[in-house]
mmCIF file of C-alpha atoms and ligand atoms in Angstrom:
data_model
loop_
_atom_site.group_PDB
_atom_site.id
_atom_site.type_symbol
_atom_site.label_atom_id
_atom_site.label_comp_id
_atom_site.label_asym_id
_atom_site.label_seq_id
_atom_site.Cartn_x
_atom_site.Cartn_y
_atom_site.Cartn_z
ATOM 1 C CA MET V 126 231.401 134.685 30.789
ATOM 2 C CA THR V 127 232.503 137.291 33.397
ATOM 3 C CA GLY V 128 233.922 139.785 30.992
ATOM 4 C CA SER V 129 231.308 139.210 28.539
ATOM 5 C CA ARG V 130 228.584 139.854 31.143
ATOM 6 C CA ARG V 131 230.008 143.036 32.200
ATOM 7 C CA TYR V 132 230.433 144.019 28.485
ATOM 8 C CA TYR V 133 226.582 143.200 27.886
ATOM 9 C CA ASP V 134 225.264 144.619 31.212
ATOM 10 C CA ALA V 135 227.088 148.044 30.263
ATOM 11 C CA GLU V 136 225.744 147.709 26.635
ATOM 12 C CA ALA V 137 222.153 146.736 27.208
ATOM 13 C CA ALA V 138 220.530 150.119 26.921
ATOM 14 C CA ASP V 139 222.008 150.909 23.594
ATOM 15 C CA TYR V 140 222.058 147.421 22.304
ATOM 16 C CA ASP V 141 218.901 147.220 20.262
ATOM 17 C CA GLU V 142 219.347 150.468 18.316
ATOM 18 C CA SER V 143 222.959 149.835 17.503
ATOM 19 C CA ARG V 144 222.278 146.274 16.190
ATOM 20 C CA GLY V 145 219.656 146.792 13.520
ATOM 21 C CA GLY V 146 216.677 147.181 15.985
ATOM 22 C CA ARG V 147 213.248 145.973 15.377
ATOM 23 C CA ALA V 148 213.690 145.480 11.634
ATOM 24 C CA ARG V 149 216.782 143.265 12.168
ATOM 25 C CA ALA V 150 214.842 141.492 14.990
ATOM 26 C CA ARG V 151 211.993 140.995 12.848
ATOM 27 C CA ALA V 152 213.947 139.415 9.951
ATOM 28 C CA ALA V 153 215.763 137.258 12.344
ATOM 29 C CA ALA V 154 212.440 135.691 13.258
ATOM 30 C CA ALA V 155 211.573 135.387 9.605
ATOM 31 C CA ALA V 156 214.568 133.440 9.244
ATOM 32 C CA VAL V 157 213.614 130.993 12.186
ATOM 33 C CA VAL V 158 210.211 130.541 10.568
ATOM 34 C CA GLU V 159 211.545 129.531 7.344
ATOM 35 C CA LEU V 160 213.304 126.585 9.047
ATOM 36 C CA VAL V 161 210.861 125.247 11.921
ATOM 37 C CA PRO V 162 207.315 124.184 12.197
ATOM 38 C CA PRO V 163 205.288 126.832 14.084
ATOM 39 C CA GLY V 164 204.037 127.115 17.674
ATOM 40 C CA GLY V 165 205.385 125.263 20.903
ATOM 41 C CA THR V 166 208.159 126.226 23.439
ATOM 42 C CA LEU V 167 211.012 127.991 22.391
ATOM 43 C CA LEU V 168 214.253 128.745 24.188
ATOM 44 C CA ASP V 169 216.025 131.725 23.101
ATOM 45 C CA VAL V 170 219.616 131.122 24.071
ATOM 46 C CA ALA V 171 221.557 134.332 24.665
ATOM 47 C CA GLY V 172 218.249 136.190 23.839
ATOM 48 C CA GLY V 173 219.618 139.346 25.131
ATOM 49 C CA THR V 174 217.150 142.125 25.342
ATOM 50 C CA GLY V 175 214.500 139.675 23.968
ATOM 51 C CA ILE V 176 214.190 141.703 20.759
ATOM 52 C CA VAL V 177 214.217 138.748 18.528
ATOM 53 C CA SER V 178 212.387 136.673 21.512
ATOM 54 C CA SER V 179 209.508 139.097 21.262
ATOM 55 C CA GLU V 180 209.000 138.994 17.794
ATOM 56 C CA LEU V 181 209.310 134.947 18.034
ATOM 57 C CA SER V 182 206.621 135.209 20.865
ATOM 58 C CA ASP V 183 204.207 137.427 18.556
ATOM 59 C CA LEU V 184 204.664 134.792 15.805
ATOM 60 C CA GLY V 185 203.281 131.994 18.280
ATOM 61 C CA TRP V 186 205.977 130.568 20.384
ATOM 62 C CA SER V 187 205.845 130.324 24.136
ATOM 63 C CA VAL V 188 209.478 131.878 24.482
ATOM 64 C CA LEU V 189 211.662 131.873 27.561
ATOM 65 C CA VAL V 190 214.856 134.112 27.199
ATOM 66 C CA LEU V 191 217.888 132.492 28.502
ATOM 67 C CA ASP V 192 220.867 135.004 28.736
ATOM 68 C CA GLY V 193 224.208 135.545 31.285
ATOM 69 C CA SER V 194 223.656 139.224 31.602
ATOM 70 C CA HIS V 195 221.244 140.781 34.083
ATOM 71 C CA GLY V 196 221.557 144.017 32.259
ATOM 72 C CA MET V 197 220.218 142.553 29.077
ATOM 73 C CA LEU V 198 217.592 140.445 30.606
ATOM 74 C CA ARG V 199 216.397 143.631 32.510
ATOM 75 C CA VAL V 200 215.432 144.886 29.061
ATOM 76 C CA ALA V 201 213.958 141.609 28.007
ATOM 77 C CA ALA V 202 211.655 141.784 31.207
ATOM 78 C CA ASP V 203 209.894 144.626 29.691
ATOM 79 C CA ARG V 204 208.917 142.727 26.754
ATOM 80 C CA LEU V 205 208.342 139.252 27.818
ATOM 81 C CA PRO V 206 207.491 139.762 31.583
ATOM 82 C CA GLY V 207 208.469 136.660 33.651
ATOM 83 C CA ARG V 208 209.992 134.704 30.700
ATOM 84 C CA GLN V 209 213.561 135.279 31.650
ATOM 85 C CA LEU V 210 216.334 132.930 32.946
ATOM 86 C CA GLN V 211 219.900 134.081 33.918
ATOM 87 C CA ALA V 212 222.191 131.270 33.224
ATOM 88 C CA VAL V 213 225.348 130.415 31.116
ATOM 89 C CA ALA V 214 224.235 128.851 27.738
ATOM 90 C CA ASP V 215 226.683 125.989 28.154
ATOM 91 C CA ARG V 216 225.230 124.759 31.564
ATOM 92 C CA MET V 217 221.365 125.655 30.914
ATOM 93 C CA PRO V 218 219.214 124.866 33.943
ATOM 94 C CA VAL V 219 216.533 123.418 31.492
ATOM 95 C CA ARG V 220 215.310 119.576 31.444
ATOM 96 C CA ASP V 221 216.158 117.284 29.140
ATOM 97 C CA GLY V 222 214.034 116.990 26.245
ATOM 98 C CA SER V 223 211.437 119.563 27.223
ATOM 99 C CA VAL V 224 211.733 122.333 24.424
ATOM 100 C CA ASP V 225 210.392 122.165 20.768
ATOM 101 C CA VAL V 226 212.744 124.776 19.436
ATOM 102 C CA VAL V 227 216.245 126.376 20.632
ATOM 103 C CA THR V 228 217.304 129.469 19.105
ATOM 104 C CA VAL V 229 221.084 130.831 19.221
ATOM 105 C CA VAL V 230 221.097 134.381 17.550
ATOM 106 C CA TRP V 231 224.510 135.858 17.481
ATOM 107 C CA LEU V 232 226.131 133.756 20.168
ATOM 108 C CA LEU V 233 228.500 130.928 18.752
ATOM 109 C CA HIS V 234 231.227 133.519 17.276
ATOM 110 C CA LEU V 235 231.707 135.131 20.709
ATOM 111 C CA LEU V 236 232.702 131.647 22.446
ATOM 112 C CA ASP V 237 235.892 129.646 22.066
ATOM 113 C CA VAL V 238 235.475 126.270 20.338
ATOM 114 C CA PRO V 239 235.032 124.116 23.320
ATOM 115 C CA THR V 240 232.470 126.430 24.969
ATOM 116 C CA ALA V 241 230.586 126.749 21.576
ATOM 117 C CA ASP V 242 230.389 122.883 21.242
ATOM 118 C CA ARG V 243 229.030 122.622 24.922
ATOM 119 C CA VAL V 244 226.285 125.081 23.958
ATOM 120 C CA LEU V 245 225.335 122.895 20.923
ATOM 121 C CA ALA V 246 225.384 119.768 23.107
ATOM 122 C CA GLU V 247 223.124 121.616 25.673
ATOM 123 C CA ALA V 248 220.874 122.554 22.893
ATOM 124 C CA ALA V 249 220.746 118.990 21.788
ATOM 125 C CA ARG V 250 220.146 117.844 25.165
ATOM 126 C CA VAL V 251 217.166 119.995 26.108
ATOM 127 C CA LEU V 252 215.382 119.356 22.623
ATOM 128 C CA ARG V 253 212.627 116.938 22.457
ATOM 129 C CA PRO V 254 213.140 114.381 19.774
ATOM 130 C CA GLY V 255 212.209 115.963 16.712
ATOM 131 C CA GLY V 256 212.486 119.354 18.079
ATOM 132 C CA HIS V 257 214.611 122.150 16.114
ATOM 133 C CA LEU V 258 217.887 124.061 16.684
ATOM 134 C CA VAL V 259 218.295 127.358 14.705
ATOM 135 C CA THR V 260 221.621 129.021 14.685
ATOM 136 C CA THR V 261 223.543 131.877 13.159
ATOM 137 C CA VAL V 262 226.924 131.099 11.625
ATOM 138 C CA ASP V 263 229.774 132.862 10.091
ATOM 139 C CA LYS V 264 228.733 135.989 11.690
ATOM 140 C CA SER V 265 232.203 137.584 11.211
ATOM 141 C CA LEU V 266 232.250 136.735 7.643
ATOM 142 C CA ALA V 267 228.821 138.557 6.966
ATOM 143 C CA HIS V 268 230.619 141.855 8.314
ATOM 144 C CA GLY V 269 233.465 141.335 5.999
ATOM 145 C CA ARG V 270 235.836 140.338 8.673
ATOM 146 C CA VAL V 271 238.320 137.272 9.161
ATOM 147 C CA PRO V 272 236.792 135.054 12.024
ATOM 148 C CA LYS V 273 239.322 135.217 15.211
ATOM 149 C CA ARG V 274 238.363 131.495 15.698
ATOM 150 C CA PRO V 275 236.123 128.974 13.812
ATOM 151 C CA SER V 276 233.435 128.472 16.571
ATOM 152 C CA ASP V 277 230.528 129.629 14.282
ATOM 153 C CA ASN V 278 232.132 128.317 10.997
ATOM 154 C CA ARG V 279 229.231 126.575 9.292
ATOM 155 C CA GLU V 280 231.171 123.248 8.061
ATOM 156 C CA ARG V 281 232.251 122.900 11.673
ATOM 157 C CA VAL V 282 228.732 123.449 12.915
ATOM 158 C CA ASP V 283 227.191 121.007 10.900
ATOM 159 C CA LEU V 284 229.682 118.338 11.623
ATOM 160 C CA VAL V 285 229.151 118.928 15.496
ATOM 161 C CA ALA V 286 225.330 118.905 15.099
ATOM 162 C CA ARG V 287 225.589 115.662 13.163
ATOM 163 C CA ARG V 288 227.530 114.062 15.903
ATOM 164 C CA LEU V 289 225.063 115.166 18.436
ATOM 165 C CA GLY V 290 222.160 113.630 16.593
ATOM 166 C CA LEU V 291 221.077 116.806 14.839
ATOM 167 C CA GLY V 292 220.148 116.501 11.355
ATOM 168 C CA LEU V 293 220.707 119.445 9.044
ATOM 169 C CA VAL V 294 217.072 121.046 8.060
ATOM 170 C CA GLY V 295 218.560 123.736 5.699
ATOM 171 C CA GLY V 296 219.905 127.172 5.659
ATOM 172 C CA THR V 297 218.633 130.742 4.838
ATOM 173 C CA SER V 298 219.863 134.120 6.320
ATOM 174 C CA PHE V 299 218.459 137.390 7.151
ATOM 175 C CA SER V 300 220.102 141.104 6.605
ATOM 176 C CA GLY V 301 219.599 144.131 8.485
ATOM 177 C CA ARG V 302 221.040 147.484 8.860
ATOM 178 C CA SER V 303 223.709 146.877 11.688
ATOM 179 C CA ASP V 304 226.681 149.249 11.360
ATOM 180 C CA TRP V 305 228.235 147.836 14.542
ATOM 181 C CA GLY V 306 231.238 145.329 13.616
ATOM 182 C CA SER V 307 231.092 145.939 10.064
ATOM 183 C CA ALA V 308 233.835 146.345 7.720
ATOM 184 C CA THR V 309 231.738 146.920 4.708
ATOM 185 C CA SER V 310 229.584 149.582 3.740
ATOM 186 C CA GLY V 311 226.636 147.322 2.555
ATOM 187 C CA ASP V 312 223.904 145.628 4.660
ATOM 188 C CA PRO V 313 225.250 142.483 6.093
ATOM 189 C CA VAL V 314 223.701 139.025 5.361
ATOM 190 C CA PHE V 315 223.827 136.691 8.387
ATOM 191 C CA PRO V 316 223.375 133.022 7.571
ATOM 192 C CA VAL V 317 221.113 130.843 9.387
ATOM 193 C CA VAL V 318 221.075 127.087 9.775
ATOM 194 C CA GLY V 319 218.426 124.918 10.982
ATOM 195 C CA TYR V 320 218.599 121.018 12.471
ATOM 196 C CA ARG V 321 216.113 118.631 13.781
ATOM 197 C CA LYS V 322 216.958 116.493 16.583
ATOM 198 C CA LEU V 323 216.768 112.946 15.248
ATOM 199 C CA SER V 324 214.306 110.399 16.539
ATOM 200 C CA THR V 325 213.381 106.973 14.794
ATOM 201 C CA ALA V 326 210.683 108.774 12.884
ATOM 202 C CA GLY V 327 210.464 111.133 9.992
ATOM 203 C CA PRO V 328 212.963 112.017 7.275
ATOM 204 C CA ILE V 329 215.122 115.043 7.351
ATOM 205 C CA GLY V 330 214.247 118.009 4.999
ATOM 206 C CA PRO V 331 213.329 121.461 4.489
ATOM 207 C CA VAL V 332 210.618 123.272 6.052
ATOM 208 C CA GLY V 333 208.894 126.089 4.187
ATOM 209 C CA LYS V 334 211.124 127.827 1.587
ATOM 210 C CA ALA V 335 214.621 126.889 3.111
ATOM 211 C CA THR V 336 217.336 126.042 1.002
ATOM 212 C CA ALA V 337 220.407 123.724 1.908
HETATM 213 C C1 SAM H 293 225.233 139.751 20.214
HETATM 214 S S1 SAM H 293 224.296 139.516 21.766
HETATM 215 C C2 SAM H 293 222.878 138.736 21.033
HETATM 216 C C3 SAM H 293 221.433 138.897 21.725
HETATM 217 C C4 SAM H 293 220.282 138.423 20.971
HETATM 218 N N1 SAM H 293 220.435 136.979 20.703
HETATM 219 C C5 SAM H 293 220.067 139.072 19.555
HETATM 220 O O1 SAM H 293 220.141 138.652 18.483
HETATM 221 O O2 SAM H 293 219.683 140.276 19.729
HETATM 222 C C6 SAM H 293 224.942 138.236 22.579
HETATM 223 C C7 SAM H 293 224.300 137.825 23.900
HETATM 224 O O3 SAM H 293 224.719 136.570 24.432
HETATM 225 C C8 SAM H 293 225.162 136.657 25.789
HETATM 226 N N2 SAM H 293 226.032 135.743 26.089
HETATM 227 C C9 SAM H 293 227.339 135.912 25.903
HETATM 228 N N3 SAM H 293 228.134 134.699 26.231
HETATM 229 C C10 SAM H 293 226.991 133.956 26.996
HETATM 230 C C11 SAM H 293 227.204 132.676 27.499
HETATM 231 N N4 SAM H 293 228.174 132.080 27.927
HETATM 232 N N5 SAM H 293 226.017 132.350 28.174
HETATM 233 C C12 SAM H 293 224.799 133.168 28.205
HETATM 234 N N6 SAM H 293 224.591 134.075 27.714
HETATM 235 C C13 SAM H 293 225.981 134.710 27.075
HETATM 236 C C14 SAM H 293 225.367 138.159 26.115
HETATM 237 O O4 SAM H 293 224.862 138.387 27.493
HETATM 238 C C15 SAM H 293 224.227 138.933 25.034
HETATM 239 O O5 SAM H 293 222.958 139.342 25.625
#
């Protein structure tokens, strides 16, 4: 992610306010709450400045922020001291089956398809059986743009997740004023999907008020 790392290192100081600030982060965290049971360990993959991660921490999860950009993680360190991990998302230095929840907010659309699929496979690997993955999908469409590649296409992500043993829990969305990247004048609505790592026990179904 060399080019991307340089971009986000430079962007870190302005990132939060240009991407919807605290209101957007709060809305994203509320979407996670809709899809997964509360509490436990949460790995926020590509958590950036930790603005969403800190909301999730306030909601009771023990959060670790993983990101490839040192600049973004420096901002995250002020929010969640000692809870940063600089690493690429498709090779996470995290033990198998050790995490209750993995969140991936606004990452997959940035990646080529093979890398996005490795990130999903890594998420499946680090989750404990019964643990949950929550990811944003179809981000470009939310901005009124035609996606450059299908990395975060909802149907595609569903299929890859299923092959990895992640059963669909449901979908929801969050909105937030984020002028950045939008081709439309209205507030974008960002779709979010939840999956559960299948174990031998328990049916797959929605948690809270999630809808498929
Ligand atoms: C659009 S920002 C989203 C940040 C955060 N999830 C949020 O919602 O505020 C994308 C983040 O992904 C990180 N990133 C991009 N490619 C990555 C990769 N291959 N491995 C780890 N982090 C990556 C960037 O450094 C950046 O912090």
